[in-house]
Amino acid sequence: VFLDCEAKTSLARMSISRPNRDAYDTLEKLSTAYANFMRILRQYPAPKLVVDAQLPKDVISDMVYAFVAQIATPELIATHSKA
């Protein structure tokens, strides 16, 4: 699951939620990181879900749940369930 959030939006959100920025919290660094994530994501061979991170939380939650339910196998569920 990849929450797709462009660098400009990330910076705007950080300015609201964090009073101090790290040295890497610049538009240039975040843009480079975003481009790298997108490049790797295109090459990722397994099932994946790319979600617009600007959607409401409940919509994102529903999308992620549906995706996981679709790809979950009994073996995967048994391996990761708490008994």
Tab-separated table of N, CA, C and O in Angstrom:
chain	number	residue	atom	x	y	z
A	1	VAL	N	0.861	-1.167	0.000
A	1	VAL	CA	0.000	0.000	0.000
A	1	VAL	C	0.909	1.232	0.000
A	1	VAL	O	1.807	1.359	0.830
A	2	PHE	N	0.665	2.091	-0.958
A	2	PHE	CA	1.435	3.335	-1.073
A	2	PHE	C	0.462	4.506	-1.008
A	2	PHE	O	-0.450	4.610	-1.831
A	3	LEU	N	0.648	5.367	-0.013
A	3	LEU	CA	-0.167	6.574	0.089
A	3	LEU	C	0.513	7.654	-0.734
A	3	LEU	O	1.570	8.158	-0.360
A	4	ASP	N	-0.082	7.989	-1.845
A	4	ASP	CA	0.501	8.919	-2.811
A	4	ASP	C	0.254	10.358	-2.364
A	4	ASP	O	-0.872	10.839	-2.340
A	5	CYS	N	1.354	11.005	-2.006
A	5	CYS	CA	1.284	12.387	-1.529
A	5	CYS	C	2.476	13.142	-2.112
A	5	CYS	O	3.620	12.860	-1.763
A	6	GLU	N	2.204	14.087	-2.985
A	6	GLU	CA	3.288	14.815	-3.638
A	6	GLU	C	4.041	15.697	-2.637
A	6	GLU	O	3.543	16.025	-1.566
A	7	ALA	N	5.245	16.066	-3.028
A	7	ALA	CA	6.155	16.803	-2.151
A	7	ALA	C	5.545	18.110	-1.637
A	7	ALA	O	5.680	18.437	-0.447
A	8	LYS	N	4.887	18.857	-2.495
A	8	LYS	CA	4.300	20.139	-2.059
A	8	LYS	C	3.265	19.924	-0.956
A	8	LYS	O	3.219	20.663	0.022
A	9	THR	N	2.437	18.902	-1.129
A	9	THR	CA	1.424	18.590	-0.128
A	9	THR	C	2.074	18.131	1.165
A	9	THR	O	1.649	18.514	2.259
A	10	SER	N	3.127	17.319	1.050
A	10	SER	CA	3.855	16.852	2.239
A	10	SER	C	4.411	18.025	3.034
A	10	SER	O	4.277	18.075	4.264
A	11	LEU	N	5.024	18.968	2.341
A	11	LEU	CA	5.575	20.145	3.025
A	11	LEU	C	4.481	20.953	3.722
A	11	LEU	O	4.661	21.407	4.856
A	12	ALA	N	3.377	21.125	3.041
A	12	ALA	CA	2.268	21.877	3.639
A	12	ALA	C	1.764	21.189	4.899
A	12	ALA	O	1.513	21.837	5.919
A	13	ARG	N	1.636	19.862	4.844
A	13	ARG	CA	1.175	19.119	6.013
A	13	ARG	C	2.188	19.203	7.145
A	13	ARG	O	1.814	19.327	8.308
A	14	MET	N	3.469	19.111	6.809
A	14	MET	CA	4.512	19.191	7.843
A	14	MET	C	4.509	20.543	8.535
A	14	MET	O	4.742	20.632	9.740
A	15	SER	N	4.261	21.598	7.785
A	15	SER	CA	4.287	22.935	8.386
A	15	SER	C	3.160	23.090	9.408
A	15	SER	O	3.281	23.892	10.339
A	16	ILE	N	2.105	22.320	9.264
A	16	ILE	CA	0.991	22.367	10.205
A	16	ILE	C	1.256	21.473	11.413
A	16	ILE	O	0.997	21.850	12.551
A	17	SER	N	1.796	20.273	11.152
A	17	SER	CA	1.922	19.282	12.221
A	17	SER	C	3.242	19.310	12.979
A	17	SER	O	3.335	18.771	14.071
A	18	ARG	N	4.277	19.928	12.391
A	18	ARG	CA	5.591	19.930	13.043
A	18	ARG	C	6.159	21.343	13.070
A	18	ARG	O	6.345	21.958	12.023
A	19	PRO	N	6.475	21.828	14.255
A	19	PRO	CA	7.003	23.195	14.342
A	19	PRO	C	8.411	23.337	13.758
A	19	PRO	O	8.768	24.393	13.263
A	20	ASN	N	9.203	22.274	13.831
A	20	ASN	CA	10.579	22.321	13.326
A	20	ASN	C	10.756	21.322	12.196
A	20	ASN	O	10.291	20.197	12.282
A	21	ARG	N	11.477	21.744	11.180
A	21	ARG	CA	11.745	20.857	10.051
A	21	ARG	C	13.143	20.276	10.170
A	21	ARG	O	14.051	20.902	10.700
A	22	ASP	N	13.296	19.070	9.607
A	22	ASP	CA	14.608	18.448	9.500
A	22	ASP	C	15.320	19.018	8.283
A	22	ASP	O	14.700	19.640	7.414
A	23	ALA	N	16.607	18.774	8.217
A	23	ALA	CA	17.412	19.267	7.086
A	23	ALA	C	16.910	18.708	5.755
A	23	ALA	O	17.082	19.334	4.710
A	24	TYR	N	16.286	17.547	5.792
A	24	TYR	CA	15.816	16.912	4.557
A	24	TYR	C	14.392	17.320	4.179
A	24	TYR	O	13.887	16.896	3.154
A	25	ASP	N	13.753	18.107	4.990
A	25	ASP	CA	12.380	18.525	4.722
A	25	ASP	C	12.349	19.748	3.812
A	25	ASP	O	11.886	20.819	4.185
A	26	THR	N	12.863	19.574	2.603
A	26	THR	CA	12.837	20.638	1.599
A	26	THR	C	12.088	20.123	0.380
A	26	THR	O	11.978	18.910	0.178
A	27	LEU	N	11.580	21.033	-0.403
A	27	LEU	CA	10.849	20.641	-1.602
A	27	LEU	C	11.741	19.808	-2.527
A	27	LEU	O	11.305	18.798	-3.076
A	28	GLU	N	13.004	20.203	-2.651
A	28	GLU	CA	13.927	19.474	-3.526
A	28	GLU	C	14.139	18.041	-3.038
A	28	GLU	O	14.029	17.088	-3.817
A	29	LYS	N	14.432	17.867	-1.759
A	29	LYS	CA	14.685	16.521	-1.217
A	29	LYS	C	13.430	15.661	-1.271
A	29	LYS	O	13.485	14.494	-1.645
A	30	LEU	N	12.291	16.247	-0.904
A	30	LEU	CA	11.050	15.485	-0.925
A	30	LEU	C	10.627	15.133	-2.353
A	30	LEU	O	10.096	14.053	-2.597
A	31	SER	N	10.879	16.013	-3.297
A	31	SER	CA	10.564	15.732	-4.703
A	31	SER	C	11.415	14.574	-5.225
A	31	SER	O	10.926	13.708	-5.951
A	32	THR	N	12.692	14.572	-4.841
A	32	THR	CA	13.583	13.483	-5.241
A	32	THR	C	13.122	12.166	-4.622
A	32	THR	O	13.063	11.134	-5.303
A	33	ALA	N	12.786	12.196	-3.350
A	33	ALA	CA	12.311	10.983	-2.670
A	33	ALA	C	11.024	10.483	-3.316
A	33	ALA	O	10.867	9.276	-3.560
A	34	TYR	N	10.111	11.387	-3.630
A	34	TYR	CA	8.847	11.015	-4.274
A	34	TYR	C	9.108	10.360	-5.631
A	34	TYR	O	8.536	9.309	-5.940
A	35	ALA	N	9.973	10.952	-6.422
A	35	ALA	CA	10.305	10.384	-7.735
A	35	ALA	C	10.913	8.996	-7.588
A	35	ALA	O	10.596	8.080	-8.372
A	36	ASN	N	11.762	8.819	-6.599
A	36	ASN	CA	12.365	7.507	-6.364
A	36	ASN	C	11.322	6.477	-5.942
A	36	ASN	O	11.341	5.334	-6.422
A	37	PHE	N	10.428	6.860	-5.041
A	37	PHE	CA	9.355	5.947	-4.640
A	37	PHE	C	8.505	5.554	-5.841
A	37	PHE	O	8.155	4.385	-6.013
A	38	MET	N	8.159	6.506	-6.691
A	38	MET	CA	7.326	6.207	-7.855
A	38	MET	C	8.054	5.281	-8.829
A	38	MET	O	7.456	4.371	-9.400
A	39	ARG	N	9.343	5.491	-9.012
A	39	ARG	CA	10.136	4.635	-9.907
A	39	ARG	C	10.164	3.204	-9.378
A	39	ARG	O	9.914	2.244	-10.119
A	40	ILE	N	10.419	3.058	-8.090
A	40	ILE	CA	10.466	1.726	-7.482
A	40	ILE	C	9.090	1.075	-7.526
A	40	ILE	O	8.959	-0.120	-7.815
A	41	LEU	N	8.064	1.851	-7.276
A	41	LEU	CA	6.701	1.335	-7.277
A	41	LEU	C	6.320	0.769	-8.642
A	41	LEU	O	5.686	-0.282	-8.729
A	42	ARG	N	6.716	1.450	-9.709
A	42	ARG	CA	6.412	0.960	-11.063
A	42	ARG	C	7.072	-0.391	-11.326
A	42	ARG	O	6.563	-1.194	-12.085
A	43	GLN	N	8.208	-0.641	-10.699
A	43	GLN	CA	8.952	-1.886	-10.916
A	43	GLN	C	8.537	-3.000	-9.948
A	43	GLN	O	8.922	-4.147	-10.149
A	44	TYR	N	7.787	-2.677	-8.927
A	44	TYR	CA	7.435	-3.649	-7.893
A	44	TYR	C	6.526	-4.719	-8.483
A	44	TYR	O	5.446	-4.408	-8.994
A	45	PRO	N	6.944	-5.998	-8.425
A	45	PRO	CA	6.210	-7.044	-9.123
A	45	PRO	C	4.975	-7.573	-8.389
A	45	PRO	O	4.101	-8.167	-9.014
A	46	ALA	N	4.892	-7.380	-7.094
A	46	ALA	CA	3.782	-7.939	-6.321
A	46	ALA	C	2.553	-7.035	-6.400
A	46	ALA	O	2.636	-5.889	-6.846
A	47	PRO	N	1.407	-7.555	-5.960
A	47	PRO	CA	0.211	-6.701	-5.941
A	47	PRO	C	0.462	-5.444	-5.126
A	47	PRO	O	1.163	-5.482	-4.106
A	48	LYS	N	-0.078	-4.366	-5.594
A	48	LYS	CA	0.106	-3.097	-4.889
A	48	LYS	C	-1.135	-2.235	-5.049
A	48	LYS	O	-1.912	-2.398	-5.976
A	49	LEU	N	-1.274	-1.341	-4.118
A	49	LEU	CA	-2.379	-0.388	-4.140
A	49	LEU	C	-1.789	0.994	-3.952
A	49	LEU	O	-1.068	1.236	-2.986
A	50	VAL	N	-2.074	1.880	-4.877
A	50	VAL	CA	-1.647	3.275	-4.771
A	50	VAL	C	-2.900	4.092	-4.481
A	50	VAL	O	-3.860	4.057	-5.245
A	51	VAL	N	-2.861	4.798	-3.362
A	51	VAL	CA	-4.031	5.540	-2.895
A	51	VAL	C	-3.696	7.022	-2.830
A	51	VAL	O	-2.640	7.402	-2.315
A	52	ASP	N	-4.583	7.841	-3.320
A	52	ASP	CA	-4.440	9.291	-3.203
A	52	ASP	C	-4.556	9.656	-1.727
A	52	ASP	O	-5.617	9.510	-1.119
A	53	ALA	N	-3.472	10.112	-1.137
A	53	ALA	CA	-3.439	10.405	0.296
A	53	ALA	C	-4.272	11.624	0.677
A	53	ALA	O	-4.375	11.943	1.861
A	54	GLN	N	-4.859	12.291	-0.298
A	54	GLN	CA	-5.711	13.436	0.015
A	54	GLN	C	-7.174	13.032	0.184
A	54	GLN	O	-8.010	13.861	0.539
A	55	LEU	N	-7.462	11.758	-0.059
A	55	LEU	CA	-8.825	11.272	0.159
A	55	LEU	C	-9.129	11.254	1.655
A	55	LEU	O	-8.211	11.186	2.478
A	56	PRO	N	-10.403	11.264	2.014
A	56	PRO	CA	-10.755	11.170	3.438
A	56	PRO	C	-10.244	9.853	4.043
A	56	PRO	O	-10.173	8.830	3.359
A	57	LYS	N	-9.915	9.892	5.324
A	57	LYS	CA	-9.352	8.718	6.000
A	57	LYS	C	-10.244	7.488	5.892
A	57	LYS	O	-9.753	6.379	5.710
A	58	ASP	N	-11.556	7.678	6.014
A	58	ASP	CA	-12.445	6.514	5.960
A	58	ASP	C	-12.458	5.887	4.568
A	58	ASP	O	-12.561	4.665	4.428
A	59	VAL	N	-12.310	6.687	3.531
A	59	VAL	CA	-12.246	6.167	2.166
A	59	VAL	C	-10.945	5.384	1.978
A	59	VAL	O	-10.943	4.279	1.425
A	60	ILE	N	-9.848	5.950	2.458
A	60	ILE	CA	-8.555	5.255	2.371
A	60	ILE	C	-8.633	3.933	3.124
A	60	ILE	O	-8.202	2.892	2.615
A	61	SER	N	-9.185	3.953	4.311
A	61	SER	CA	-9.309	2.744	5.121
A	61	SER	C	-10.100	1.668	4.386
A	61	SER	O	-9.696	0.500	4.353
A	62	ASP	N	-11.209	2.052	3.783
A	62	ASP	CA	-12.028	1.093	3.033
A	62	ASP	C	-11.263	0.520	1.844
A	62	ASP	O	-11.344	-0.683	1.562
A	63	MET	N	-10.512	1.359	1.152
A	63	MET	CA	-9.742	0.903	-0.002
A	63	MET	C	-8.650	-0.088	0.416
A	63	MET	O	-8.458	-1.120	-0.224
A	64	VAL	N	-7.964	0.230	1.499
A	64	VAL	CA	-6.889	-0.639	1.980
A	64	VAL	C	-7.467	-1.966	2.458
A	64	VAL	O	-6.946	-3.039	2.133
A	65	TYR	N	-8.556	-1.912	3.188
A	65	TYR	CA	-9.192	-3.144	3.666
A	65	TYR	C	-9.607	-4.029	2.498
A	65	TYR	O	-9.338	-5.243	2.501
A	66	ALA	N	-10.239	-3.443	1.500
A	66	ALA	CA	-10.682	-4.219	0.331
A	66	ALA	C	-9.487	-4.833	-0.406
A	66	ALA	O	-9.542	-5.991	-0.845
A	67	PHE	N	-8.417	-4.080	-0.533
A	67	PHE	CA	-7.218	-4.579	-1.216
A	67	PHE	C	-6.609	-5.753	-0.453
A	67	PHE	O	-6.304	-6.793	-1.028
A	68	VAL	N	-6.441	-5.582	0.856
A	68	VAL	CA	-5.846	-6.647	1.656
A	68	VAL	C	-6.741	-7.885	1.648
A	68	VAL	O	-6.251	-9.015	1.519
A	69	ALA	N	-8.034	-7.697	1.743
A	69	ALA	CA	-8.958	-8.835	1.705
A	69	ALA	C	-8.853	-9.579	0.373
A	69	ALA	O	-8.977	-10.800	0.332
A	70	GLN	N	-8.576	-8.855	-0.677
A	70	GLN	CA	-8.466	-9.440	-2.007
A	70	GLN	C	-7.199	-10.286	-2.164
A	70	GLN	O	-7.210	-11.308	-2.831
A	71	ILE	N	-6.105	-9.853	-1.549
A	71	ILE	CA	-4.836	-10.558	-1.756
A	71	ILE	C	-4.466	-11.502	-0.622
A	71	ILE	O	-3.537	-12.294	-0.766
A	72	ALA	N	-5.172	-11.425	0.494
A	72	ALA	CA	-4.833	-12.260	1.639
A	72	ALA	C	-5.138	-13.723	1.344
A	72	ALA	O	-6.205	-14.057	0.836
A	73	THR	N	-4.181	-14.565	1.658
A	73	THR	CA	-4.362	-16.009	1.513
A	73	THR	C	-4.529	-16.602	2.905
A	73	THR	O	-4.110	-16.005	3.897
A	74	PRO	N	-5.122	-17.793	3.000
A	74	PRO	CA	-5.239	-18.421	4.332
A	74	PRO	C	-3.877	-18.583	5.018
A	74	PRO	O	-3.771	-18.398	6.227
A	75	GLU	N	-2.845	-18.885	4.252
A	75	GLU	CA	-1.514	-19.048	4.819
A	75	GLU	C	-1.002	-17.723	5.395
A	75	GLU	O	-0.426	-17.684	6.480
A	76	LEU	N	-1.206	-16.652	4.657
A	76	LEU	CA	-0.778	-15.334	5.121
A	76	LEU	C	-1.514	-14.937	6.390
A	76	LEU	O	-0.912	-14.460	7.344
A	77	ILE	N	-2.803	-15.182	6.399
A	77	ILE	CA	-3.615	-14.833	7.569
A	77	ILE	C	-3.181	-15.657	8.781
A	77	ILE	O	-3.005	-15.124	9.878
A	78	ALA	N	-2.958	-16.948	8.578
A	78	ALA	CA	-2.548	-17.824	9.692
A	78	ALA	C	-1.176	-17.398	10.231
A	78	ALA	O	-0.943	-17.430	11.440
A	79	THR	N	-0.288	-16.997	9.338
A	79	THR	CA	1.064	-16.607	9.748
A	79	THR	C	1.048	-15.326	10.579
A	79	THR	O	1.844	-15.170	11.498
A	80	HIS	N	0.124	-14.436	10.280
A	80	HIS	CA	0.136	-13.116	10.924
A	80	HIS	C	-0.994	-12.896	11.927
A	80	HIS	O	-1.144	-11.794	12.447
A	81	SER	N	-1.786	-13.922	12.198
A	81	SER	CA	-2.870	-13.749	13.160
A	81	SER	C	-2.359	-14.056	14.564
A	81	SER	O	-1.440	-14.853	14.751
A	82	LYS	N	-2.973	-13.419	15.508
A	82	LYS	CA	-2.616	-13.655	16.909
A	82	LYS	C	-3.495	-14.767	17.452
A	82	LYS	O	-4.713	-14.658	17.435
A	83	ALA	N	-2.874	-15.810	17.920
A	83	ALA	CA	-3.646	-16.956	18.430
A	83	ALA	C	-3.738	-16.909	19.943
A	83	ALA	O	-2.987	-16.358	20.631
